CSV table of C-alpha atoms in Angstrom, one decimal:
chain,number,residue,atom,x,y,z
C,1,UNK,CA,-11.0,19.7,-19.5
C,2,UNK,CA,-11.1,16.1,-18.2
C,3,UNK,CA,-11.6,16.2,-14.4
C,4,UNK,CA,-11.1,12.5,-13.8
C,5,UNK,CA,-8.0,10.5,-14.1
C,6,UNK,CA,-7.3,7.1,-12.5
C,7,UNK,CA,-4.4,4.7,-12.7
C,8,UNK,CA,-5.4,1.1,-12.1
C,9,UNK,CA,-2.9,-1.6,-11.3
C,10,UNK,CA,-3.7,-5.3,-11.9
C,11,UNK,CA,-1.1,-7.9,-10.9
C,12,UNK,CA,-1.1,-11.7,-11.0
C,13,UNK,CA,1.6,-13.1,-8.7
C,14,UNK,CA,2.3,-16.7,-7.7
C,15,UNK,CA,3.6,-17.4,-4.3
C,16,UNK,CA,5.0,-20.8,-3.1
C,17,UNK,CA,4.0,-22.4,0.3
C,18,UNK,CA,3.9,-19.4,2.6
C,19,UNK,CA,2.0,-17.6,5.4
C,20,UNK,CA,2.3,-14.0,4.2
C,21,UNK,CA,-0.5,-12.6,6.3
C,22,UNK,CA,-1.9,-14.2,9.5
C,23,UNK,CA,-5.1,-13.9,11.4
C,24,UNK,CA,-5.4,-13.8,15.2
C,25,UNK,CA,-5.0,-17.6,15.4
C,26,UNK,CA,-1.8,-17.6,13.3
C,27,UNK,CA,-3.6,-19.1,10.2
C,28,UNK,CA,-3.1,-17.6,6.7
C,29,UNK,CA,-5.9,-15.1,6.0
C,30,UNK,CA,-8.6,-16.4,3.7
C,31,UNK,CA,-11.9,-15.3,2.1
C,32,UNK,CA,-14.8,-17.0,0.4
C,33,UNK,CA,-15.4,-15.6,-3.1
C,34,UNK,CA,-17.4,-17.3,-5.8
C,35,UNK,CA,-18.5,-19.9,-3.3
C,36,UNK,CA,-15.0,-21.3,-2.7
C,37,UNK,CA,-12.2,-20.6,-0.2
C,38,UNK,CA,-9.4,-18.3,-1.4
C,39,UNK,CA,-6.1,-17.3,0.0
C,40,UNK,CA,-6.1,-13.6,1.0
C,41,UNK,CA,-3.6,-11.0,1.9
C,42,UNK,CA,-5.1,-7.9,3.5
C,43,UNK,CA,-4.7,-4.4,1.9
C,44,UNK,CA,-3.2,-3.2,5.2
C,45,UNK,CA,-0.4,-5.8,5.0
C,46,UNK,CA,0.6,-4.8,1.5
C,47,UNK,CA,0.3,-1.0,2.2
C,48,UNK,CA,2.7,-1.5,5.1
C,49,UNK,CA,5.1,-3.2,2.8
C,50,UNK,CA,4.8,-0.4,0.3
C,51,UNK,CA,5.5,2.2,2.9
C,52,UNK,CA,8.6,0.3,4.0
C,53,UNK,CA,9.7,0.3,0.3
C,54,UNK,CA,9.1,4.1,0.2
C,55,UNK,CA,11.2,4.6,3.3
C,56,UNK,CA,14.1,2.8,1.7
C,57,UNK,CA,14.2,5.3,-1.2
C,58,UNK,CA,16.1,8.3,0.0
C,59,UNK,CA,14.7,10.4,-2.9
C,60,UNK,CA,11.1,10.1,-1.6
C,61,UNK,CA,9.5,12.4,1.0
C,62,UNK,CA,7.8,10.1,3.4
C,63,UNK,CA,6.0,10.7,6.7
C,64,UNK,CA,5.9,9.0,10.0
C,65,UNK,CA,2.7,7.3,11.5
C,66,UNK,CA,3.3,7.2,15.2
C,67,UNK,CA,1.9,7.9,18.7
C,68,UNK,CA,5.2,9.7,19.4
C,69,UNK,CA,4.4,12.7,17.3
C,70,UNK,CA,5.7,15.0,20.0
C,71,UNK,CA,9.1,13.4,19.6
C,72,UNK,CA,9.1,14.4,15.9
C,73,UNK,CA,8.3,18.0,16.9
C,74,UNK,CA,10.7,18.0,19.8
C,75,UNK,CA,13.6,17.0,17.4
C,76,UNK,CA,12.8,20.0,15.2
C,77,UNK,CA,12.6,22.3,18.3
C,78,UNK,CA,16.0,21.2,19.5
C,79,UNK,CA,17.5,22.0,16.0
C,80,UNK,CA,16.0,25.5,16.2
C,81,UNK,CA,16.4,26.4,19.8
C,82,UNK,CA,18.3,23.8,21.9
C,83,UNK,CA,18.1,26.0,25.0
C,84,UNK,CA,14.3,25.8,25.3
C,85,UNK,CA,12.2,23.1,27.1
C,86,UNK,CA,11.6,21.0,23.9
C,87,UNK,CA,9.4,18.4,25.6
C,88,UNK,CA,7.0,20.9,27.0
C,89,UNK,CA,6.9,23.0,23.8
C,90,UNK,CA,6.3,20.0,21.6
C,91,UNK,CA,3.2,18.9,23.5
C,92,UNK,CA,2.0,22.5,23.5
C,93,UNK,CA,2.4,22.7,19.7
C,94,UNK,CA,0.3,19.6,19.2
C,95,UNK,CA,-2.3,20.8,21.7
C,96,UNK,CA,-2.6,24.1,19.9
C,97,UNK,CA,-3.2,22.1,16.7
C,98,UNK,CA,-6.0,20.1,18.4
C,99,UNK,CA,-4.0,16.9,18.9
C,100,UNK,CA,-4.2,15.5,22.4
C,101,UNK,CA,-1.2,13.8,23.9
C,102,UNK,CA,0.3,12.8,27.2
C,103,UNK,CA,3.6,11.2,28.4
C,104,UNK,CA,2.6,8.0,26.5
C,105,UNK,CA,2.0,9.9,23.3
C,106,UNK,CA,-1.1,10.7,21.2
C,107,UNK,CA,-4.3,8.7,21.8
C,108,UNK,CA,-4.1,7.2,18.3
C,109,UNK,CA,-1.4,6.8,15.6
C,110,UNK,CA,-0.9,10.2,14.0
C,111,UNK,CA,0.5,10.6,10.4
C,112,UNK,CA,2.9,13.6,10.1
C,113,UNK,CA,5.4,14.8,7.5
C,114,UNK,CA,8.8,16.2,8.4
C,115,UNK,CA,7.7,19.6,7.0
C,116,UNK,CA,4.7,19.6,9.2
C,117,UNK,CA,6.8,18.8,12.3
C,118,UNK,CA,9.2,21.6,11.4
C,119,UNK,CA,6.4,24.1,10.8
C,120,UNK,CA,4.9,23.3,14.3
C,121,UNK,CA,8.3,23.7,15.9
C,122,UNK,CA,8.8,27.1,14.2
C,123,UNK,CA,5.5,28.4,15.4
C,124,UNK,CA,5.9,27.3,19.0
C,125,UNK,CA,9.5,28.6,19.1
C,126,UNK,CA,8.3,32.0,17.8
C,127,UNK,CA,5.7,32.0,20.6
C,128,UNK,CA,2.6,31.9,18.4
C,129,UNK,CA,-0.7,31.3,20.2
C,130,UNK,CA,-2.8,31.3,17.1
C,131,UNK,CA,-4.4,27.8,17.0
C,132,UNK,CA,-5.4,28.3,13.4
C,133,UNK,CA,-1.8,28.7,12.4
C,134,UNK,CA,-1.0,25.4,14.0
C,135,UNK,CA,-3.8,23.6,12.3
C,136,UNK,CA,-2.9,25.2,9.0
C,137,UNK,CA,0.7,24.0,9.5
C,138,UNK,CA,-0.6,20.4,10.0
C,139,UNK,CA,-2.7,20.6,6.9
C,140,UNK,CA,-0.1,22.0,4.6
C,141,UNK,CA,2.9,20.1,3.0
C,142,UNK,CA,1.8,16.5,3.3
C,143,UNK,CA,4.4,13.8,2.4
C,144,UNK,CA,3.7,11.7,-0.6
C,145,UNK,CA,2.6,8.6,1.4
C,146,UNK,CA,0.2,10.8,3.4
C,147,UNK,CA,-1.4,12.0,0.2
C,148,UNK,CA,-1.6,8.4,-1.1
C,149,UNK,CA,-3.0,6.7,2.0
C,150,UNK,CA,-4.8,9.6,3.8
C,151,UNK,CA,-5.0,10.7,7.4
C,152,UNK,CA,-7.9,10.4,9.8
C,153,UNK,CA,-7.9,12.5,13.0
C,154,UNK,CA,-10.9,11.9,15.2
C,155,UNK,CA,-10.1,14.8,17.5
C,156,UNK,CA,-9.7,17.3,14.7
C,157,UNK,CA,-11.5,16.3,11.5
C,158,UNK,CA,-10.2,19.4,9.7
C,159,UNK,CA,-6.8,17.7,9.7
C,160,UNK,CA,-8.1,14.8,7.7
C,161,UNK,CA,-6.7,13.9,4.2
C,162,UNK,CA,-8.7,11.8,1.7
C,163,UNK,CA,-6.6,8.9,0.5
C,164,UNK,CA,-5.8,9.3,-3.2
C,165,UNK,CA,-5.0,5.5,-3.4
C,166,UNK,CA,-7.1,2.4,-2.7
C,167,UNK,CA,-5.6,-1.0,-2.3
C,168,UNK,CA,-7.8,-4.2,-2.5
C,169,UNK,CA,-7.3,-7.3,-0.5
C,170,UNK,CA,-5.4,-9.7,-2.7
C,171,UNK,CA,-7.2,-13.0,-3.3
C,172,UNK,CA,-6.2,-16.2,-5.0
C,173,UNK,CA,-7.7,-16.8,-8.5
C,174,UNK,CA,-8.5,-20.4,-7.5
C,175,UNK,CA,-9.6,-22.4,-4.5
C,176,UNK,CA,-7.1,-23.1,-1.8
C,177,UNK,CA,-6.8,-25.6,1.1
C,178,UNK,CA,-4.6,-24.7,4.0
C,179,UNK,CA,-2.0,-27.2,5.0
C,180,UNK,CA,0.1,-27.8,8.2
C,181,UNK,CA,3.8,-28.2,8.6
C,182,UNK,CA,4.7,-30.3,11.7
C,183,UNK,CA,8.2,-29.2,12.7
C,184,UNK,CA,10.8,-30.0,15.4
C,185,UNK,CA,13.7,-28.1,16.8
C,186,UNK,CA,16.8,-29.8,18.3
C,187,UNK,CA,18.4,-28.5,21.5
C,188,UNK,CA,22.1,-28.2,20.6
C,189,UNK,CA,23.1,-28.6,24.3
C,190,UNK,CA,21.0,-31.6,25.2
C,191,UNK,CA,22.6,-34.8,26.5
C,192,UNK,CA,23.9,-37.3,23.9
C,193,UNK,CA,21.6,-40.0,25.2
C,194,UNK,CA,18.5,-37.8,24.8
C,195,UNK,CA,17.1,-38.3,21.3
C,196,UNK,CA,14.0,-36.1,21.9
C,197,UNK,CA,13.3,-32.8,20.3
C,198,UNK,CA,13.7,-29.6,22.2
C,199,UNK,CA,10.6,-28.1,20.7
C,200,UNK,CA,7.6,-29.3,18.7
C,201,UNK,CA,5.1,-27.2,16.7
C,202,UNK,CA,3.0,-26.6,13.6
C,203,UNK,CA,2.7,-23.8,11.2
C,204,UNK,CA,-0.2,-23.4,8.8
C,205,UNK,CA,0.4,-22.3,5.2
C,206,UNK,CA,-0.9,-22.3,1.6
C,207,UNK,CA,0.3,-21.5,-1.9
C,208,UNK,CA,-1.6,-19.5,-4.6
C,209,UNK,CA,-1.7,-17.3,-7.6
C,210,UNK,CA,-2.9,-14.0,-6.3
C,211,UNK,CA,-4.9,-11.3,-8.1
C,212,UNK,CA,-3.8,-7.9,-6.7
C,213,UNK,CA,-5.5,-4.6,-7.5
C,214,UNK,CA,-4.9,-1.0,-6.6
C,215,UNK,CA,-6.0,2.4,-8.0
C,216,UNK,CA,-4.8,6.0,-7.7
C,217,UNK,CA,-7.0,9.0,-8.1
C,218,UNK,CA,-4.5,11.2,-9.9
C,219,UNK,CA,-6.5,14.4,-9.7
C,220,UNK,CA,-6.8,14.1,-6.0
C,221,UNK,CA,-3.1,13.4,-5.7
C,222,UNK,CA,-2.3,16.4,-7.9
C,223,UNK,CA,-4.5,18.6,-5.9
C,224,UNK,CA,-2.4,17.8,-2.8
C,225,UNK,CA,1.1,17.6,-4.3
C,226,UNK,CA,1.0,19.4,-7.6
C,227,UNK,CA,1.3,17.9,-11.1
C,228,UNK,CA,5.0,17.2,-11.2
C,229,UNK,CA,5.2,15.5,-7.8
C,230,UNK,CA,1.9,13.6,-8.5
C,231,UNK,CA,3.4,12.0,-11.6
C,232,UNK,CA,6.5,11.0,-9.7
C,233,UNK,CA,4.4,9.7,-6.9
C,234,UNK,CA,2.3,7.5,-9.2
C,235,UNK,CA,5.5,6.0,-10.5
C,236,UNK,CA,6.8,5.4,-7.0
C,237,UNK,CA,3.4,3.8,-6.0
C,238,UNK,CA,3.5,1.5,-9.0
C,239,UNK,CA,7.1,0.5,-8.4
C,240,UNK,CA,6.4,-0.3,-4.7
C,241,UNK,CA,3.1,-2.1,-5.5
C,242,UNK,CA,4.9,-4.3,-8.1
C,243,UNK,CA,8.0,-5.2,-6.1
C,244,UNK,CA,7.1,-5.0,-2.4
C,245,UNK,CA,5.8,-8.0,-0.4
C,246,UNK,CA,4.6,-8.4,3.2
C,247,UNK,CA,7.2,-10.2,5.4
C,248,UNK,CA,5.0,-12.6,7.4
C,249,UNK,CA,6.9,-15.9,8.0
C,250,UNK,CA,9.4,-14.8,5.3
C,251,UNK,CA,12.4,-16.4,7.1
C,252,UNK,CA,10.5,-19.7,7.4
C,253,UNK,CA,9.3,-19.9,3.7
C,254,UNK,CA,11.6,-17.6,1.7
C,255,UNK,CA,8.5,-16.8,-0.4
C,256,UNK,CA,9.4,-13.5,-2.0
C,257,UNK,CA,8.5,-13.7,-5.7
C,258,UNK,CA,8.0,-11.3,-8.6
C,259,UNK,CA,4.7,-10.8,-10.5
C,260,UNK,CA,3.8,-13.2,-13.3
C,261,UNK,CA,2.0,-10.4,-15.3
C,262,UNK,CA,1.1,-6.7,-14.8
C,263,UNK,CA,-1.7,-4.7,-16.5
C,264,UNK,CA,-1.8,-0.9,-15.9
C,265,UNK,CA,-4.5,1.4,-17.2
C,266,UNK,CA,-5.2,5.1,-17.3
C,267,UNK,CA,-8.9,5.6,-17.0
C,268,UNK,CA,-10.9,8.8,-17.5
C,269,UNK,CA,-14.2,7.5,-16.1
C,270,UNK,CA,-13.8,5.5,-12.9
C,271,UNK,CA,-11.6,2.8,-11.4
C,272,UNK,CA,-12.4,-0.7,-12.5
C,273,UNK,CA,-11.5,-3.7,-10.4
C,274,UNK,CA,-11.3,-6.8,-12.6
C,275,UNK,CA,-11.6,-9.4,-9.8
C,276,UNK,CA,-14.8,-10.6,-11.5
C,277,UNK,CA,-12.5,-12.5,-13.9
C,278,UNK,CA,-12.0,-15.0,-11.0
C,279,UNK,CA,-15.5,-15.1,-9.5
C,280,UNK,CA,-15.5,-18.6,-11.1
C,281,UNK,CA,-12.4,-20.1,-9.6
C,282,UNK,CA,-9.7,-21.1,-12.1
C,283,UNK,CA,-9.8,-24.9,-12.2
C,284,UNK,CA,-6.8,-27.1,-11.5
C,285,UNK,CA,-5.0,-28.1,-14.6
C,286,UNK,CA,-1.7,-29.3,-16.0
C,287,UNK,CA,-0.9,-25.7,-16.9
C,288,UNK,CA,-1.0,-24.7,-13.3
C,289,UNK,CA,-2.9,-21.5,-12.3
C,290,UNK,CA,-0.8,-18.6,-13.6
C,291,UNK,CA,-1.4,-19.1,-17.3
C,292,UNK,CA,-5.1,-19.7,-17.1
C,293,UNK,CA,-5.4,-16.7,-14.8
C,294,UNK,CA,-3.8,-14.5,-17.4
C,295,UNK,CA,-6.2,-15.7,-20.0
C,296,UNK,CA,-9.2,-15.2,-17.7
C,297,UNK,CA,-8.1,-11.6,-16.8
C,298,UNK,CA,-7.6,-10.7,-20.5
C,299,UNK,CA,-10.9,-12.2,-21.5
C,300,UNK,CA,-12.9,-10.5,-18.7
C,301,UNK,CA,-11.3,-7.1,-19.3
C,302,UNK,CA,-12.3,-7.2,-23.0
C,303,UNK,CA,-15.8,-8.3,-22.0
C,304,UNK,CA,-16.1,-5.3,-19.6
C,305,UNK,CA,-14.9,-2.9,-22.3
C,306,UNK,CA,-17.4,-4.2,-24.8
C,307,UNK,CA,-20.4,-3.9,-22.5
C,308,UNK,CA,-20.1,-1.8,-19.3
C,309,UNK,CA,-17.0,0.3,-19.3
C,310,UNK,CA,-15.1,2.3,-21.9
C,311,UNK,CA,-11.7,1.0,-22.9
C,312,UNK,CA,-8.8,2.7,-21.0
C,313,UNK,CA,-7.3,5.9,-22.4
C,314,UNK,CA,-3.9,4.1,-22.2
C,315,UNK,CA,-2.8,0.6,-21.3
C,316,UNK,CA,0.5,-1.0,-20.4
C,317,UNK,CA,1.5,-4.6,-19.7
C,318,UNK,CA,4.6,-6.3,-18.3
C,319,UNK,CA,5.3,-10.0,-18.7
C,320,UNK,CA,3.8,-12.5,-21.1
C,321,UNK,CA,0.2,-13.5,-21.5
C,322,UNK,CA,-1.6,-10.2,-21.6
C,323,UNK,CA,-0.4,-8.9,-25.0
C,324,UNK,CA,-3.9,-8.7,-26.4
C,325,UNK,CA,-4.6,-5.9,-23.9
C,326,UNK,CA,-1.4,-3.9,-24.6
C,327,UNK,CA,2.1,-4.6,-25.9
C,328,UNK,CA,4.4,-6.1,-23.3
C,329,UNK,CA,7.5,-4.2,-22.0
C,330,UNK,CA,9.9,-4.3,-19.2
C,331,UNK,CA,8.9,-3.1,-15.7
C,332,UNK,CA,11.2,-0.1,-15.9
C,333,UNK,CA,10.0,0.9,-19.4
C,334,UNK,CA,6.4,0.6,-18.2
C,335,UNK,CA,7.0,2.8,-15.2
C,336,UNK,CA,8.8,5.4,-17.3
C,337,UNK,CA,5.9,5.4,-19.8
C,338,UNK,CA,3.4,5.6,-17.0
C,339,UNK,CA,5.0,8.6,-15.4
C,340,UNK,CA,5.2,10.4,-18.7
C,341,UNK,CA,1.5,9.6,-19.5
C,342,UNK,CA,0.4,10.9,-16.2
C,343,UNK,CA,2.5,14.1,-16.5
C,344,UNK,CA,1.1,14.7,-20.1
C,345,UNK,CA,-2.5,14.1,-18.9
C,346,UNK,CA,-2.1,16.5,-16.0
C,347,UNK,CA,-0.5,19.1,-18.3
C,348,UNK,CA,-3.6,18.8,-20.5
C,349,UNK,CA,-5.8,19.3,-17.5
C,350,UNK,CA,-3.9,22.5,-16.6
C,351,UNK,CA,-3.1,21.3,-13.1
C,352,UNK,CA,-0.2,23.2,-11.6
């Protein structure tokens, strides 16, 4: 019985002039890799975009990450027993579970599923004083995004979830140089004899072809959600990773694009990030950056498979340029095939 199963997602995506993810000074985030400056989009930014995509899908069970966890429990208490003091009981339920809160909320953001909030409400309405029951209620029935991205509770480590997914910081496959847009805004109500601008400013931006990587530990996911839901969750994760995008300065740059190419693998040994394909920055050429980046990714993957890592158990590609790794297909067909492959692999592993 194979006890390891990982799904790796490799995406090449070109974005036009944009400021997708800013640092504390308002500049696009960057990183030095291979000795040159690269554009960077943090994993946190892309995971937030993915969770927003999950929330838009009414068929997915998603949780809430908030300091207002008591409000979630209160809502469930009011549905069960509207005559009770829901505010007081909600805080008591969290306290019994080991989560400290006050009138401003919990000390830190707390990740909770609707099922967990309902279970706490049922316990406190019944008058249970067994703290273990409350902790068990917060450990059971995680939402799919909780299983994917994990939960860390400093006050009560027993409530922690290990994240089944990892998302890398996206970096450009080539060197970048940030640029500045000097802009003015006109005051619509200014006097006709005043030709000056109502506002002056600058915004920093860059453009790039990004290498994006994420991996899902399928066995970890199945252990928390069960085999059937794990396969559906891998598909939902893949769809969100392919099509979501952080919204930084989106109104200014209208920079939302789709991937240039996608490479997905099922591995039975370990996750393999292929960013080494771009340790030597792709040089500027008449072909741009996307095409040579595809060639570099395909060449590096084959090099790894012939030396350090076994070839994947299954591979899928979307878009042109990576056909030597796997036949290309549409995104929908790939996601369908991926879900089936994960479901079949889990059935073979006897995961219920």
